[in-house]
Structures are given as structure tokens and as C-alpha cells.
Short mmCIF file of N, CA and C in Angstrom, two decimals:
data_model
loop_
_atom_site.label_atom_id
_atom_site.label_comp_id
_atom_site.label_asym_id
_atom_site.label_seq_id
_atom_site.Cartn_x
_atom_site.Cartn_y
_atom_site.Cartn_z
N UNK G 139 105.62 169.31 88.99
CA UNK G 139 104.33 169.78 88.51
C UNK G 139 104.44 170.36 87.11
N UNK G 140 105.51 171.11 86.86
CA UNK G 140 105.69 171.73 85.54
C UNK G 140 105.82 170.65 84.47
N UNK G 141 106.58 169.60 84.78
CA UNK G 141 106.76 168.52 83.81
C UNK G 141 105.43 167.83 83.51
N UNK G 142 104.66 167.53 84.54
CA UNK G 142 103.37 166.86 84.36
C UNK G 142 102.41 167.71 83.53
N UNK G 143 102.42 169.01 83.74
CA UNK G 143 101.53 169.91 82.98
C UNK G 143 101.90 169.95 81.51
N UNK G 144 103.13 169.57 81.18
CA UNK G 144 103.60 169.55 79.80
C UNK G 144 103.72 168.13 79.25
N UNK G 145 102.96 167.19 79.83
CA UNK G 145 102.89 165.79 79.38
C UNK G 145 104.22 165.04 79.44
N UNK G 146 105.08 165.42 80.37
CA UNK G 146 106.35 164.72 80.55
C UNK G 146 106.25 163.90 81.83
N UNK G 147 106.54 162.61 81.71
CA UNK G 147 106.51 161.73 82.88
C UNK G 147 107.92 161.25 83.20
N UNK G 148 108.13 161.00 84.48
CA UNK G 148 109.42 160.51 84.97
C UNK G 148 109.24 159.03 85.27
N UNK G 149 110.21 158.20 84.87
CA UNK G 149 110.12 156.77 85.15
C UNK G 149 111.44 156.22 85.66
N UNK G 150 111.33 155.16 86.46
CA UNK G 150 112.49 154.46 87.01
C UNK G 150 112.26 152.96 86.87
N UNK G 151 113.30 152.24 86.48
CA UNK G 151 113.24 150.79 86.40
C UNK G 151 113.39 150.19 87.79
N UNK G 152 113.03 148.93 87.88
CA UNK G 152 113.12 148.22 89.15
C UNK G 152 114.21 147.16 89.03
N UNK G 153 114.99 147.00 90.09
CA UNK G 153 116.05 145.99 90.09
C UNK G 153 115.46 144.63 89.72
N UNK G 154 116.09 143.95 88.77
CA UNK G 154 115.64 142.64 88.34
C UNK G 154 114.81 142.65 87.07
N UNK G 155 114.33 143.84 86.65
CA UNK G 155 113.59 143.94 85.39
C UNK G 155 114.56 143.77 84.22
N UNK G 156 114.04 143.35 83.08
CA UNK G 156 114.86 143.20 81.89
C UNK G 156 115.24 144.57 81.34
N UNK G 157 116.50 144.73 80.96
CA UNK G 157 117.00 145.97 80.37
C UNK G 157 116.29 146.26 79.05
N UNK G 158 115.82 147.49 78.87
CA UNK G 158 115.13 147.92 77.66
C UNK G 158 115.95 149.04 77.01
N UNK G 159 116.68 148.74 75.93
CA UNK G 159 117.57 149.75 75.33
C UNK G 159 116.85 150.97 74.75
N UNK G 160 115.55 150.87 74.54
CA UNK G 160 114.79 152.02 74.03
C UNK G 160 114.56 153.04 75.13
N UNK G 161 114.31 152.56 76.34
CA UNK G 161 114.00 153.46 77.45
C UNK G 161 115.16 153.65 78.42
N UNK G 162 116.22 152.83 78.29
CA UNK G 162 117.30 152.87 79.25
C UNK G 162 118.66 152.89 78.57
N UNK G 163 119.64 153.46 79.27
CA UNK G 163 121.01 153.50 78.78
C UNK G 163 121.89 152.84 79.84
N UNK G 164 122.63 151.81 79.42
CA UNK G 164 123.52 151.10 80.35
C UNK G 164 124.79 151.93 80.56
N UNK G 165 124.98 152.39 81.76
CA UNK G 165 126.14 153.21 82.11
C UNK G 165 127.23 152.36 82.73
N UNK G 166 126.82 151.31 83.43
CA UNK G 166 127.76 150.49 84.19
C UNK G 166 127.37 149.01 84.04
N UNK G 167 128.38 148.14 83.97
CA UNK G 167 128.15 146.69 83.92
C UNK G 167 128.55 146.09 85.27
N UNK G 168 127.71 145.18 85.74
CA UNK G 168 127.98 144.50 87.00
C UNK G 168 128.11 143.01 86.69
N UNK G 169 129.31 142.46 86.88
CA UNK G 169 129.54 141.04 86.62
C UNK G 169 128.80 140.18 87.65
N UNK G 170 128.21 139.07 87.17
CA UNK G 170 127.50 138.16 88.05
C UNK G 170 127.74 136.72 87.61
N UNK G 171 127.87 135.80 88.57
CA UNK G 171 128.01 134.39 88.23
C UNK G 171 126.66 133.71 87.97
N UNK G 172 125.56 134.45 88.16
CA UNK G 172 124.20 133.91 87.99
C UNK G 172 123.72 134.21 86.57
N UNK G 173 123.62 133.18 85.75
CA UNK G 173 123.27 133.36 84.33
C UNK G 173 121.88 133.97 84.14
N UNK G 174 120.93 133.67 85.04
CA UNK G 174 119.56 134.20 84.93
C UNK G 174 119.49 135.72 85.10
N UNK G 175 120.51 136.33 85.71
CA UNK G 175 120.51 137.77 85.91
C UNK G 175 121.04 138.54 84.70
N UNK G 176 121.63 137.83 83.73
CA UNK G 176 122.22 138.50 82.56
C UNK G 176 121.18 139.36 81.84
N UNK G 177 121.50 140.63 81.62
CA UNK G 177 120.60 141.54 80.92
C UNK G 177 119.53 142.15 81.79
N UNK G 178 119.62 141.96 83.09
CA UNK G 178 118.64 142.53 84.03
C UNK G 178 119.23 143.78 84.67
N UNK G 179 118.37 144.65 85.14
CA UNK G 179 118.81 145.88 85.79
C UNK G 179 119.36 145.57 87.17
N UNK G 180 120.56 146.06 87.45
CA UNK G 180 121.16 145.90 88.77
C UNK G 180 120.79 147.09 89.65
N UNK G 181 120.75 148.29 89.05
CA UNK G 181 120.45 149.51 89.81
C UNK G 181 120.06 150.63 88.87
N UNK G 182 119.11 151.43 89.29
CA UNK G 182 118.74 152.64 88.54
C UNK G 182 119.61 153.77 89.04
N UNK G 183 120.36 154.41 88.13
CA UNK G 183 121.29 155.47 88.53
C UNK G 183 120.68 156.86 88.39
N UNK G 184 119.78 157.04 87.42
CA UNK G 184 119.03 158.30 87.31
C UNK G 184 117.75 158.04 86.52
N UNK G 185 116.75 158.84 86.78
CA UNK G 185 115.43 158.66 86.16
C UNK G 185 115.45 158.95 84.67
N UNK G 186 114.47 158.39 83.98
CA UNK G 186 114.27 158.67 82.57
C UNK G 186 113.05 159.57 82.41
N UNK G 187 112.93 160.20 81.25
CA UNK G 187 111.82 161.12 80.99
C UNK G 187 111.16 160.78 79.66
N UNK G 188 109.82 160.80 79.66
CA UNK G 188 109.03 160.51 78.46
C UNK G 188 108.11 161.68 78.15
N UNK G 189 107.91 161.93 76.87
CA UNK G 189 106.94 162.92 76.42
C UNK G 189 105.89 162.19 75.60
N UNK G 190 104.67 162.18 76.09
CA UNK G 190 103.56 161.49 75.44
C UNK G 190 103.90 160.03 75.13
N UNK G 191 104.56 159.35 76.09
CA UNK G 191 104.88 157.94 75.95
C UNK G 191 106.15 157.63 75.18
N UNK G 192 106.84 158.65 74.68
CA UNK G 192 108.08 158.43 73.93
C UNK G 192 109.26 158.96 74.75
N UNK G 193 110.31 158.14 74.91
CA UNK G 193 111.46 158.58 75.71
C UNK G 193 112.16 159.80 75.08
N UNK G 194 112.42 160.80 75.92
CA UNK G 194 113.17 161.96 75.45
C UNK G 194 114.56 162.00 76.12
N UNK G 195 114.67 161.34 77.27
CA UNK G 195 115.94 161.20 77.96
C UNK G 195 115.91 159.84 78.65
N UNK G 196 116.75 158.88 78.21
CA UNK G 196 116.68 157.53 78.77
C UNK G 196 117.14 157.48 80.22
N UNK G 197 116.56 156.53 80.94
CA UNK G 197 116.99 156.26 82.31
C UNK G 197 118.40 155.68 82.26
N UNK G 198 119.24 156.07 83.18
CA UNK G 198 120.61 155.54 83.25
C UNK G 198 120.62 154.43 84.30
N UNK G 199 121.12 153.24 83.89
CA UNK G 199 121.09 152.08 84.77
C UNK G 199 122.41 151.32 84.74
N UNK G 200 122.61 150.50 85.75
CA UNK G 200 123.69 149.51 85.71
C UNK G 200 123.02 148.17 85.41
N UNK G 201 123.71 147.34 84.61
CA UNK G 201 123.12 146.10 84.11
C UNK G 201 124.02 144.91 84.47
N UNK G 202 123.37 143.81 84.86
CA UNK G 202 124.12 142.58 85.15
C UNK G 202 124.63 141.96 83.85
N UNK G 203 125.86 141.48 83.90
CA UNK G 203 126.47 140.77 82.78
C UNK G 203 127.00 139.44 83.32
N UNK G 204 126.53 138.35 82.73
CA UNK G 204 126.95 137.03 83.19
C UNK G 204 128.42 136.80 82.88
N UNK G 205 129.14 136.35 83.89
CA UNK G 205 130.54 135.99 83.72
C UNK G 205 130.72 134.60 84.33
N UNK G 206 131.06 133.65 83.48
CA UNK G 206 131.22 132.27 83.93
C UNK G 206 132.28 132.21 85.02
N UNK G 207 131.93 131.56 86.15
CA UNK G 207 132.92 131.45 87.23
C UNK G 207 134.14 130.64 86.78
N UNK G 208 135.29 131.08 87.21
CA UNK G 208 136.51 130.36 86.85
C UNK G 208 136.60 129.10 87.70
N UNK G 209 136.93 128.00 87.04
CA UNK G 209 137.09 126.75 87.76
C UNK G 209 138.49 126.70 88.35
N UNK G 210 138.56 126.29 89.60
CA UNK G 210 139.87 126.20 90.25
C UNK G 210 140.38 124.78 90.12
N UNK G 211 141.66 124.66 89.89
CA UNK G 211 142.30 123.35 89.77
C UNK G 211 142.83 122.95 91.14
N UNK G 212 142.51 121.73 91.53
CA UNK G 212 143.02 121.24 92.80
C UNK G 212 144.19 120.31 92.55
N UNK G 213 145.27 120.53 93.29
CA UNK G 213 146.48 119.73 93.08
C UNK G 213 146.52 118.54 93.99
#
């Protein structure tokens, strides 16, 4: 209530949304073999805070990073 009375809002990203470096800080990278997930939020680790629409403390998130699967050689 105190935060809302002072125009501060709390926000959280949703898994699968595109990472936004202005509002979010990548704390952890999660390797994925799915190229479409690259740069998407894997998990929200802590909320972010905005004052009058401007971030004052970014949300901390883990982000998917595409890693090409290693091809196995068959003998």
C-alpha cells in the first residue's frame, strides 16, 4: 500500500516473454536446444519496481540462451 501511494508499481515478467534489458536484469542463463526460445524469459527471480512508469529497480530474471545441440558421430 505504501508503494502504491507513492506511485511505485511492482511488475513481474511472464515465462516466454521477450527479455527487455530496460526493465529486466539477466541474472542467470539457461541453455536450450530450441532456437525460438533464445532471448526469452525462463523464470522471474524477483520483482521489478517502477516509479511513474520508469524502472527504478529492474526485475531479476533467468533468460534462455540457444545452444546448438552437439551432433553425435555414429561408428
